[in-house]
Every structure is written in structure tokens, then in C-alpha cells.
């Protein structure tokens, strides 16, 4: 396409937005959308997944690319002209959850809507990255779940444990209040085009079985802009509140780690933890959010003593965060350390996925089956390969081998595949061994 700008030029524009945000942190920016031109839209198209399921119009990424420049220019003109662009309803489908028994609703925007949302995200991220605090890690460039896990580990080790407030927000993405969100956005962003587009995405209906409904709360279902809006919301509701109002009033120390809507608070003193736990529902209630009463709990996670006293009958508890169960264990040198292992639910869910794949693809050539299973194992190791979790990784590989043998044995009505033959098969088609890719570092001075 003639005259199309390189991605580096779009990056330069984003750096300019970030610079303006840093230079005047207390002022709302009124002009962001003028950066969004045809070149910007081409980059937004490039960053949009092309293999996703289509929305209500049935259009795929390949269909849209046939006449790309004209499609993007027309979309850009409609988006900036105001009333000419109407956010199409999101198609809702249901897919099985990891347990294979229940279903999870999934929103599918049209491909064109995904591109436009991506363009808006590309303008919002450099602005709000100057606002977001160091305690949040989800859906942010250069940040990951493993960094959040490292922050919790180093903080707990530095504090020698403490009181952990494990919080669960009840249906957060469904209950995000539109009125509060608009007010929060207006504090930092008052661009007319982007404000109008976000409003249309919030009001876009949900199409299901021929009927369109219009939820009054919640973030845009399935949209790439949803994680950014949810981060902006919780930044104001939780992060800033904890940093500016909670921490200065603590008698001890404390820190917060948040990944999207999952977060934990850690306190060195029980009285601080209980006081925050009592006011947290009120804080969230002001913004239309509710804490799950059964999943929100305060946990004594102080480091166990080497010599237990008469009042130390109970062992420290454990808590789950980002797919790992955190608990106190012993290092090889005999010191108490925070250990992480794969959550039982995640372990079971991953095995169920492997089992279903083996069951439905057992008649494929053995080499092809091995390649897919190897890819699944490597993906599992890539996330769960963290210091202290080698036993769970090894157990997972053993279970995958067992499942593979089981379904290979059912390729025909012949006798089941004996272990000696299967071990010979594994020598010819080996599965990758567990690997630790994320090591625990020295505890940070300031979590």
C-alpha cells in the first residue's frame, strides 16, 4: 500500500502523547484523536488478531483485508464524523469451561469494531501508563503475571510474612458502572471522538439467539478496549485509594499487588488488615462493586517459627493467586520460604484439556500427536515453571503420559498398550521434560 507509515512512526506519536501526559499530570488532554489517521488505522489492523471468530456480520479478517485501505479509510471517516458510526451488537456464544461441565459466555465483536477499538487503545495506553501505579500488572505493556508473582514473593519474604487479605470482586466486568467510568475518564481524557466512541461501545447491545439486549453496566464484552477501561476503573477505585489514603494511616507496613481484577493486600499487622477489610466493601460499594462474601478472606500468613510455642498449634494457611497456591515451606538450607505450586483447579483443568484432545485425536499419526502434546507441555512449563513448582510440573508430565497411553490403547479393539511398548514409543517420540523458567529473586527492599 503506497504511502503507509512504518510502525515506528506510530510509536513516535504515542511517545508524544506520553510526553504531554507527563508534562502536565493534573490536566485532562482534549486532543488525542487527531493522531488517529489512516497510518494509525493500518497499524491497528496489523495488531488485531485475524483468526478470531466473526461477529454478527460474519466478516473475517481475511474478508476485511481484501479492500483494506478503502475499508480503513471509511471506518476512520465514520468514527470521526460522530453519528455516522454505530457500534454493532456483540455476538454472544458459550464455550465449555476448563472442567468441561459448565459454560462460559464469550462476546464476539465484529472484526471492524475490533480494529477501531484497537486504534482507541493505542491512544489511551500511552496516556494512562503515566497514571498507573507500580502495584498493577495486568494488561500493561512490559508487565506480566510472573512479575506480579515475584512482587508478592519478595514482599512476603522481606516482611517475613504477614496478614494477607485475599479479595474477590463479584462479577467485576459485568458490574462496572458506566456513570462512574465516564467521570473517571474525564479526569484525564476529554477528547470528543474517543469519549463518544467509548460511550457507544458501552451502550452496544449483546446479540443472542436473535434477540439484542442492552446491559446498563459492564465493560464492552469481548472488546480489546475492555481490559484498558477496567484497569482505569480499578486504578481510581483501588490503587490510588490504597496508596494515598490507606497506606499513610497504617500502623505497620503493607502493600498491594493487582493483576486486572485479581488482587491481594498484605499487612504486617493484624489490626491494619482487619480495619481495611471492614472498610473495603464500603469503598467498592460507592462505585457499584460488590465483594464476594465467601471468596474474600483474611489469612494469617506469618512465617512459622522454628520452635513452636503453646499457642502455635496451627500451621500458616495458604492462598491462591494467578494460578498458584502460595504457602510456607522449607528451603534446602532449612529456612522458611514462601513456596508456590500449581493450583489444584488449574492442574485439573489443564489435564482435562489434554484428555479431551487425546480422546478426539487418538487416530492421528503418533508423531503428530506427540508434536501437539509437546507443544501443550511446553506451554504449561512456560507459565507454571516457577521456583519450587518442579514437583507439580513433573506430576503433570506423568499424567499426560498416562492419558496418552490410555487413548492410544483405544485406537482399536485390540489389547491395551502395555507399558514396555509405550516406553519404547516414548524413546522414539519423547515428551519434553519439565523446566523452570522463572526463578525467585532476592527479596526487594520496597514491594
Short mmCIF file of C-alpha atoms in Angstrom, two decimals, residues 17-438:
data_model
loop_
_atom_site.label_atom_id
_atom_site.label_comp_id
_atom_site.label_asym_id
_atom_site.label_seq_id
_atom_site.Cartn_x
_atom_site.Cartn_y
_atom_site.Cartn_z
CA UNK A 17 1.07 11.52 23.96
CA UNK A 18 3.07 10.09 26.85
CA UNK A 19 5.27 13.20 26.99
CA UNK A 20 2.24 15.51 27.15
CA UNK A 21 0.77 13.39 29.93
CA UNK A 22 3.99 13.54 31.96
CA UNK A 23 4.44 17.28 31.49
CA UNK A 24 1.02 18.10 32.92
CA UNK A 25 -0.13 15.25 35.21
CA UNK A 26 -3.09 17.14 36.63
CA UNK A 27 -4.68 18.22 33.36
CA UNK A 28 -7.09 16.33 31.11
CA UNK A 29 -5.97 16.02 27.49
CA UNK A 30 -8.57 17.24 25.00
CA UNK A 31 -6.88 16.28 21.74
CA UNK A 32 -5.82 12.68 21.18
CA UNK A 33 -7.87 11.55 18.19
CA UNK A 34 -6.03 13.81 15.74
CA UNK A 35 -3.20 11.26 15.96
CA UNK A 36 -5.53 8.59 14.61
CA UNK A 37 -5.17 8.72 10.84
CA UNK A 38 -5.00 6.11 8.07
CA UNK A 39 -1.47 5.08 9.01
CA UNK A 40 -2.57 4.64 12.63
CA UNK A 41 -5.50 2.50 11.48
CA UNK A 42 -3.21 0.30 9.37
CA UNK A 43 -1.11 -0.36 12.46
CA UNK A 44 -4.26 -1.08 14.47
CA UNK A 45 -5.27 -3.60 11.80
CA UNK A 46 -1.83 -5.20 11.96
CA UNK A 47 -2.13 -5.63 15.75
CA UNK A 48 -5.61 -7.15 15.56
CA UNK A 49 -5.94 -10.92 15.54
CA UNK A 50 -7.11 -12.17 12.17
CA UNK A 51 -8.10 -15.71 13.16
CA UNK A 52 -10.82 -14.90 15.69
CA UNK A 53 -14.44 -15.94 15.30
CA UNK A 54 -16.53 -13.37 13.39
CA UNK A 55 -19.14 -11.10 14.90
CA UNK A 56 -22.77 -10.66 13.89
CA UNK A 57 -21.85 -9.58 10.35
CA UNK A 58 -19.85 -12.75 9.67
CA UNK A 59 -16.90 -10.80 8.31
CA UNK A 60 -13.43 -12.27 8.94
CA UNK A 61 -10.04 -10.62 8.98
CA UNK A 62 -9.28 -12.08 5.57
CA UNK A 63 -12.51 -10.62 4.15
CA UNK A 64 -11.68 -7.20 5.56
CA UNK A 65 -8.15 -7.25 4.13
CA UNK A 66 -9.37 -7.68 0.53
CA UNK A 67 -10.04 -3.94 0.22
CA UNK A 68 -8.08 -2.83 3.26
CA UNK A 69 -7.25 0.80 2.54
CA UNK A 70 -10.80 1.70 1.48
CA UNK A 71 -12.27 -0.17 4.47
CA UNK A 72 -9.97 1.54 6.97
CA UNK A 73 -10.50 4.99 5.45
CA UNK A 74 -14.25 4.55 5.52
CA UNK A 75 -14.11 3.34 9.14
CA UNK A 76 -11.94 6.29 10.12
CA UNK A 77 -14.28 8.80 8.45
CA UNK A 78 -17.34 7.34 10.16
CA UNK A 79 -15.64 7.18 13.55
CA UNK A 80 -14.58 10.84 13.45
CA UNK A 81 -17.76 12.23 11.94
CA UNK A 82 -19.86 11.48 15.00
CA UNK A 83 -23.28 10.00 14.35
CA UNK A 84 -22.23 8.08 11.23
CA UNK A 85 -20.62 5.30 13.28
CA UNK A 86 -22.80 2.95 15.29
CA UNK A 87 -21.24 0.29 17.47
CA UNK A 88 -22.70 -3.07 16.35
CA UNK A 89 -24.06 -5.52 18.94
CA UNK A 90 -21.67 -8.15 20.26
CA UNK A 91 -22.45 -11.74 19.37
CA UNK A 92 -22.59 -13.92 22.49
CA UNK A 93 -21.56 -17.56 22.33
CA UNK A 94 -20.91 -20.10 25.05
CA UNK A 95 -17.83 -22.28 25.35
CA UNK A 96 -17.05 -25.03 27.87
CA UNK A 97 -15.03 -24.06 30.92
CA UNK A 98 -11.94 -25.99 31.90
CA UNK A 99 -13.94 -28.53 33.89
CA UNK A 100 -15.90 -29.49 30.76
CA UNK A 101 -19.19 -29.32 32.68
CA UNK A 102 -20.17 -25.65 32.77
CA UNK A 103 -20.29 -23.00 30.06
CA UNK A 104 -18.75 -19.55 29.93
CA UNK A 105 -20.25 -16.68 27.96
CA UNK A 106 -18.00 -15.09 25.35
CA UNK A 107 -18.58 -11.83 23.48
CA UNK A 108 -17.58 -11.59 19.81
CA UNK A 109 -17.43 -8.06 18.34
CA UNK A 110 -17.27 -7.56 14.60
CA UNK A 111 -13.79 -7.52 13.11
CA UNK A 112 -14.12 -3.87 12.10
CA UNK A 113 -15.10 -2.97 15.65
CA UNK A 114 -12.03 -4.79 16.96
CA UNK A 115 -9.81 -2.70 14.69
CA UNK A 116 -11.38 0.56 15.82
CA UNK A 117 -11.15 -0.44 19.48
CA UNK A 118 -7.50 -1.32 18.96
CA UNK A 119 -6.92 2.13 17.49
CA UNK A 120 -8.51 3.71 20.58
CA UNK A 121 -6.42 1.51 22.89
CA UNK A 122 -3.26 2.62 21.11
CA UNK A 123 -4.13 6.23 22.04
CA UNK A 124 -5.25 5.56 25.61
CA UNK A 125 -2.39 3.34 26.75
CA UNK A 126 0.45 5.91 26.46
CA UNK A 127 -1.70 8.41 28.35
CA UNK A 128 -2.74 6.18 31.23
CA UNK A 129 0.61 4.41 31.55
CA UNK A 130 1.80 7.70 33.04
CA UNK A 131 -1.00 7.44 35.62
CA UNK A 132 -0.98 3.77 36.57
CA UNK A 133 0.88 2.79 39.72
CA UNK A 134 3.58 0.20 40.20
CA UNK A 135 1.22 -2.18 42.02
CA UNK A 136 -0.80 -3.12 38.91
CA UNK A 137 0.47 -5.64 36.36
CA UNK A 138 -2.42 -6.89 34.23
CA UNK A 139 -2.84 -5.87 30.57
CA UNK A 140 0.00 -3.38 30.68
CA UNK A 141 2.92 -3.23 28.23
CA UNK A 142 6.12 -4.71 29.62
CA UNK A 143 4.35 -6.25 32.63
CA UNK A 144 3.35 -9.83 33.28
CA UNK A 145 1.74 -12.20 35.74
CA UNK A 146 5.17 -13.54 36.70
CA UNK A 147 6.27 -10.04 37.70
CA UNK A 148 3.19 -9.79 39.92
CA UNK A 149 4.04 -13.16 41.46
CA UNK A 150 7.61 -12.03 42.04
CA UNK A 151 6.37 -8.86 43.73
CA UNK A 152 4.23 -10.86 46.16
CA UNK A 153 7.01 -13.35 46.87
CA UNK A 154 9.67 -10.72 47.51
CA UNK A 155 7.30 -8.62 49.63
CA UNK A 156 6.29 -11.54 51.82
CA UNK A 157 9.88 -12.66 52.24
CA UNK A 158 11.02 -9.16 53.13
CA UNK A 159 8.21 -8.75 55.68
CA UNK A 160 8.69 -12.33 56.93
CA UNK A 161 5.06 -12.97 56.15
CA UNK A 162 2.06 -11.09 57.42
CA UNK A 163 -1.70 -10.89 57.13
CA UNK A 164 -2.98 -11.50 53.61
CA UNK A 165 -6.30 -10.04 52.52
CA UNK A 166 -7.40 -12.22 49.61
CA UNK A 167 -10.17 -10.36 47.76
CA UNK A 168 -12.62 -11.45 45.06
CA UNK A 169 -14.78 -8.90 43.24
CA UNK A 170 -18.16 -10.37 42.34
CA UNK A 171 -18.65 -10.33 38.54
CA UNK A 172 -16.44 -7.28 38.13
CA UNK A 173 -16.57 -7.00 34.34
CA UNK A 174 -20.37 -7.31 34.40
CA UNK A 175 -20.91 -4.68 37.11
CA UNK A 176 -18.57 -1.88 36.07
CA UNK A 177 -20.65 1.29 36.46
CA UNK A 178 -20.82 3.41 33.30
CA UNK A 179 -21.52 6.71 35.07
CA UNK A 180 -18.55 6.37 37.38
CA UNK A 181 -16.35 5.24 34.49
CA UNK A 182 -17.19 8.33 32.45
CA UNK A 183 -16.33 10.57 35.41
CA UNK A 184 -13.05 8.77 35.97
CA UNK A 185 -12.12 9.04 32.30
CA UNK A 186 -12.94 12.75 32.23
CA UNK A 187 -10.29 13.46 34.86
CA UNK A 188 -7.56 12.70 32.34
CA UNK A 189 -9.13 12.36 28.88
CA UNK A 190 -11.71 14.66 27.31
CA UNK A 191 -11.15 14.02 23.64
CA UNK A 192 -14.56 14.27 21.99
CA UNK A 193 -14.08 11.49 19.43
CA UNK A 194 -12.71 8.93 21.89
CA UNK A 195 -15.27 9.84 24.56
CA UNK A 196 -18.09 9.40 22.06
CA UNK A 197 -16.72 6.06 20.81
CA UNK A 198 -16.31 4.68 24.32
CA UNK A 199 -19.87 5.69 25.11
CA UNK A 200 -21.12 3.83 22.04
CA UNK A 201 -19.18 0.69 22.96
CA UNK A 202 -20.59 0.80 26.48
CA UNK A 203 -24.12 1.07 25.10
CA UNK A 204 -23.66 -1.54 22.35
CA UNK A 205 -26.11 -4.38 22.71
CA UNK A 206 -25.50 -8.11 23.06
CA UNK A 207 -26.97 -10.36 20.35
CA UNK A 208 -28.04 -13.82 21.42
CA UNK A 209 -30.43 -16.18 19.65
CA UNK A 210 -31.91 -13.40 17.52
CA UNK A 211 -32.50 -11.03 20.43
CA UNK A 212 -30.49 -7.92 21.33
CA UNK A 213 -30.26 -6.81 24.95
CA UNK A 214 -28.64 -3.65 26.28
CA UNK A 215 -26.85 -4.09 29.63
CA UNK A 216 -26.74 -0.95 31.76
CA UNK A 217 -23.46 -1.92 33.45
CA UNK A 218 -20.30 -3.77 32.50
CA UNK A 219 -17.36 -3.32 30.15
CA UNK A 220 -17.65 -3.97 26.39
CA UNK A 221 -17.88 -7.74 26.05
CA UNK A 222 -15.01 -9.33 24.18
CA UNK A 223 -13.62 -5.98 23.13
CA UNK A 224 -9.90 -5.20 23.22
CA UNK A 225 -10.74 -1.92 24.94
CA UNK A 226 -12.37 -3.69 27.89
CA UNK A 227 -9.11 -4.52 29.77
CA UNK A 228 -7.91 -0.91 29.45
CA UNK A 229 -11.19 0.53 30.74
CA UNK A 230 -11.27 -1.94 33.62
CA UNK A 231 -7.70 -1.02 34.55
CA UNK A 232 -8.56 2.68 34.51
CA UNK A 233 -11.57 1.99 36.74
CA UNK A 234 -9.70 -0.02 39.37
CA UNK A 235 -6.77 2.36 39.25
CA UNK A 236 -9.07 5.03 40.66
CA UNK A 237 -11.24 2.80 42.85
CA UNK A 238 -8.46 0.73 44.41
CA UNK A 239 -4.86 1.59 43.54
CA UNK A 240 -4.89 5.34 44.18
CA UNK A 241 -7.11 4.90 47.25
CA UNK A 242 -4.75 2.34 48.77
CA UNK A 243 -1.64 4.41 48.03
CA UNK A 244 -2.93 7.81 49.14
CA UNK A 245 -5.49 7.03 51.83
CA UNK A 246 -4.79 3.58 53.24
CA UNK A 247 -1.01 3.32 53.46
CA UNK A 248 -0.47 6.66 55.26
CA UNK A 249 -2.89 5.51 58.01
CA UNK A 250 -1.33 2.11 58.64
CA UNK A 251 0.39 1.45 61.95
CA UNK A 252 2.65 -1.08 60.26
CA UNK A 253 3.56 -1.70 56.63
CA UNK A 254 1.51 -3.03 53.76
CA UNK A 255 1.43 -3.42 50.01
CA UNK A 256 -0.99 -4.20 47.21
CA UNK A 257 -0.49 -6.34 44.10
CA UNK A 258 -3.18 -6.30 41.40
CA UNK A 259 -3.48 -8.15 38.11
CA UNK A 260 -6.62 -6.94 36.29
CA UNK A 261 -9.44 -7.57 38.79
CA UNK A 262 -7.45 -10.09 40.88
CA UNK A 263 -5.57 -8.60 43.80
CA UNK A 264 -4.20 -9.28 47.27
CA UNK A 265 -3.22 -6.94 50.07
CA UNK A 266 -0.50 -7.82 52.58
CA UNK A 267 -0.14 -6.21 56.01
CA UNK A 268 2.47 -6.61 58.73
CA UNK A 269 -0.16 -6.06 61.48
CA UNK A 270 -3.46 -7.79 62.04
CA UNK A 271 -5.27 -4.63 63.23
CA UNK A 272 -4.39 -2.83 59.98
CA UNK A 273 -5.63 -5.76 57.93
CA UNK A 274 -8.92 -6.03 59.79
CA UNK A 275 -9.56 -2.30 59.58
CA UNK A 276 -9.01 -2.28 55.80
CA UNK A 277 -11.15 -5.41 55.44
CA UNK A 278 -14.02 -3.67 57.22
CA UNK A 279 -13.97 -0.56 55.02
CA UNK A 280 -13.18 -2.22 51.69
CA UNK A 281 -16.81 -3.26 50.95
CA UNK A 282 -17.95 0.33 51.53
CA UNK A 283 -15.27 1.69 49.23
CA UNK A 284 -16.22 -0.69 46.43
CA UNK A 285 -19.93 -0.19 47.06
CA UNK A 286 -19.57 3.52 46.28
CA UNK A 287 -18.58 2.51 42.75
CA UNK A 288 -21.23 -0.15 42.21
CA UNK A 289 -18.99 -3.12 43.01
CA UNK A 290 -19.52 -5.96 45.47
CA UNK A 291 -17.01 -8.25 47.14
CA UNK A 292 -17.73 -11.96 47.09
CA UNK A 293 -18.51 -12.80 50.75
CA UNK A 294 -17.35 -16.42 50.52
CA UNK A 295 -14.20 -15.84 48.47
CA UNK A 296 -12.91 -12.77 50.32
CA UNK A 297 -10.97 -13.70 53.43
CA UNK A 298 -8.24 -12.59 55.82
CA UNK A 299 -5.41 -15.07 56.22
CA UNK A 300 -2.70 -15.36 58.88
CA UNK A 301 0.34 -15.86 56.69
CA UNK A 302 3.10 -15.07 59.18
CA UNK A 303 6.31 -17.01 58.83
CA UNK A 304 6.28 -20.14 61.01
CA UNK A 305 8.65 -20.24 63.95
CA UNK A 306 11.45 -22.76 64.13
CA UNK A 307 10.45 -23.60 67.70
CA UNK A 308 6.68 -23.64 68.13
CA UNK A 309 5.19 -22.33 71.35
CA UNK A 310 1.99 -23.46 73.09
CA UNK A 311 -0.09 -21.00 71.06
CA UNK A 312 1.35 -22.10 67.70
CA UNK A 313 -0.78 -25.18 67.11
CA UNK A 314 -1.97 -24.21 63.66
CA UNK A 315 0.31 -24.07 60.64
CA UNK A 316 0.21 -20.96 58.42
CA UNK A 317 -2.52 -21.09 55.82
CA UNK A 318 -2.28 -20.75 52.05
CA UNK A 319 -3.83 -18.54 49.41
CA UNK A 320 -4.30 -18.74 45.64
CA UNK A 321 -3.27 -16.05 43.19
CA UNK A 322 -2.72 -16.13 39.42
CA UNK A 323 -2.91 -19.89 39.18
CA UNK A 324 -0.56 -20.69 42.06
CA UNK A 325 -1.12 -21.75 45.67
CA UNK A 326 1.22 -19.83 48.00
CA UNK A 327 2.29 -21.46 51.27
CA UNK A 328 5.23 -21.63 53.68
CA UNK A 329 7.77 -24.38 53.12
CA UNK A 330 11.41 -25.11 53.94
CA UNK A 331 14.42 -24.42 51.74
CA UNK A 332 17.26 -26.90 51.33
CA UNK A 333 19.15 -24.94 53.99
CA UNK A 334 16.29 -25.38 56.44
CA UNK A 335 14.93 -21.83 56.23
CA UNK A 336 11.26 -20.93 55.97
CA UNK A 337 10.42 -19.68 52.46
CA UNK A 338 7.27 -18.87 50.53
CA UNK A 339 6.65 -21.68 48.05
CA UNK A 340 4.34 -21.66 45.02
CA UNK A 341 2.73 -24.67 43.39
CA UNK A 342 0.12 -25.08 40.65
CA UNK A 343 -3.41 -24.62 41.97
CA UNK A 344 -5.35 -27.87 42.11
CA UNK A 345 -8.13 -26.41 39.95
CA UNK A 346 -5.69 -25.23 37.29
CA UNK A 347 -3.88 -28.58 37.35
CA UNK A 348 -7.14 -30.48 36.91
CA UNK A 349 -8.38 -28.11 34.21
CA UNK A 350 -5.19 -28.43 32.20
CA UNK A 351 -5.34 -32.23 32.41
CA UNK A 352 -8.96 -32.22 31.30
CA UNK A 353 -7.96 -30.23 28.21
CA UNK A 354 -5.24 -32.77 27.39
CA UNK A 355 -7.61 -35.67 27.96
CA UNK A 356 -10.23 -34.26 25.60
CA UNK A 357 -7.62 -33.64 22.94
CA UNK A 358 -6.23 -37.16 23.22
CA UNK A 359 -9.72 -38.61 23.09
CA UNK A 360 -10.81 -36.78 19.96
CA UNK A 361 -7.46 -37.07 18.11
CA UNK A 362 -6.32 -40.56 19.09
CA UNK A 363 -6.40 -41.77 15.45
CA UNK A 364 -3.89 -39.19 14.23
CA UNK A 365 -0.34 -40.41 13.45
CA UNK A 366 1.69 -40.89 16.62
CA UNK A 367 4.31 -38.34 15.58
CA UNK A 368 1.63 -35.69 15.01
CA UNK A 369 0.08 -36.45 18.39
CA UNK A 370 3.46 -36.17 20.04
CA UNK A 371 4.12 -32.77 18.47
CA UNK A 372 0.83 -31.36 19.76
CA UNK A 373 1.29 -32.81 23.25
CA UNK A 374 4.85 -31.48 23.35
CA UNK A 375 3.54 -28.02 22.48
CA UNK A 376 0.94 -28.23 25.25
CA UNK A 377 3.57 -29.33 27.79
CA UNK A 378 5.94 -26.55 26.79
CA UNK A 379 3.13 -24.02 27.19
CA UNK A 380 2.34 -25.42 30.64
CA UNK A 381 6.01 -25.29 31.66
CA UNK A 382 6.33 -21.73 30.33
CA UNK A 383 3.73 -20.44 32.78
CA UNK A 384 3.96 -22.83 35.73
CA UNK A 385 7.72 -23.36 35.56
CA UNK A 386 8.48 -21.32 38.65
CA UNK A 387 10.91 -21.94 41.51
CA UNK A 388 9.52 -24.53 43.93
CA UNK A 389 6.98 -25.97 41.49
CA UNK A 390 9.09 -28.67 39.83
CA UNK A 391 7.19 -31.49 41.54
CA UNK A 392 3.87 -30.29 40.10
CA UNK A 393 5.42 -29.98 36.64
CA UNK A 394 6.80 -33.49 36.83
CA UNK A 395 3.46 -34.83 38.02
CA UNK A 396 1.70 -33.07 35.16
CA UNK A 397 4.01 -34.67 32.59
CA UNK A 398 3.46 -38.11 34.16
CA UNK A 399 -0.32 -37.62 33.98
CA UNK A 400 -0.09 -36.51 30.34
CA UNK A 401 1.90 -39.64 29.52
CA UNK A 402 -0.70 -41.77 31.29
CA UNK A 403 -3.54 -40.13 29.37
CA UNK A 404 -1.72 -40.52 26.07
CA UNK A 405 -1.19 -44.22 26.66
CA UNK A 406 -4.83 -44.65 27.70
CA UNK A 407 -6.20 -43.14 24.48
CA UNK A 408 -3.61 -44.76 22.24
CA UNK A 409 -4.82 -48.05 23.68
CA UNK A 410 -8.33 -47.24 22.46
CA UNK A 411 -7.39 -46.75 18.82
CA UNK A 412 -8.76 -50.24 18.12
CA UNK A 413 -10.40 -53.22 19.81
CA UNK A 414 -7.04 -54.86 20.40
CA UNK A 415 -5.48 -55.33 23.82
CA UNK A 416 -4.39 -52.19 25.60
CA UNK A 417 -0.93 -50.80 25.00
CA UNK A 418 1.42 -52.35 27.59
CA UNK A 419 3.86 -50.08 29.42
CA UNK A 420 7.01 -51.67 27.96
CA UNK A 421 5.86 -50.97 24.41
CA UNK A 422 4.71 -47.49 25.41
CA UNK A 423 8.10 -46.71 26.99
CA UNK A 424 9.77 -47.75 23.74
CA UNK A 425 7.39 -45.44 21.90
CA UNK A 426 8.37 -42.57 24.24
CA UNK A 427 12.03 -43.16 23.43
CA UNK A 428 11.26 -42.69 19.75
CA UNK A 429 8.83 -39.80 20.37
CA UNK A 430 9.92 -38.23 23.68
CA UNK A 431 7.85 -35.64 25.51
CA UNK A 432 9.72 -32.57 26.83
CA UNK A 433 10.95 -32.70 30.42
CA UNK A 434 9.86 -30.08 32.97
CA UNK A 435 11.81 -26.85 33.01
CA UNK A 436 11.93 -23.99 35.49
CA UNK A 437 11.88 -20.75 33.55
CA UNK A 438 11.10 -18.26 36.33
#
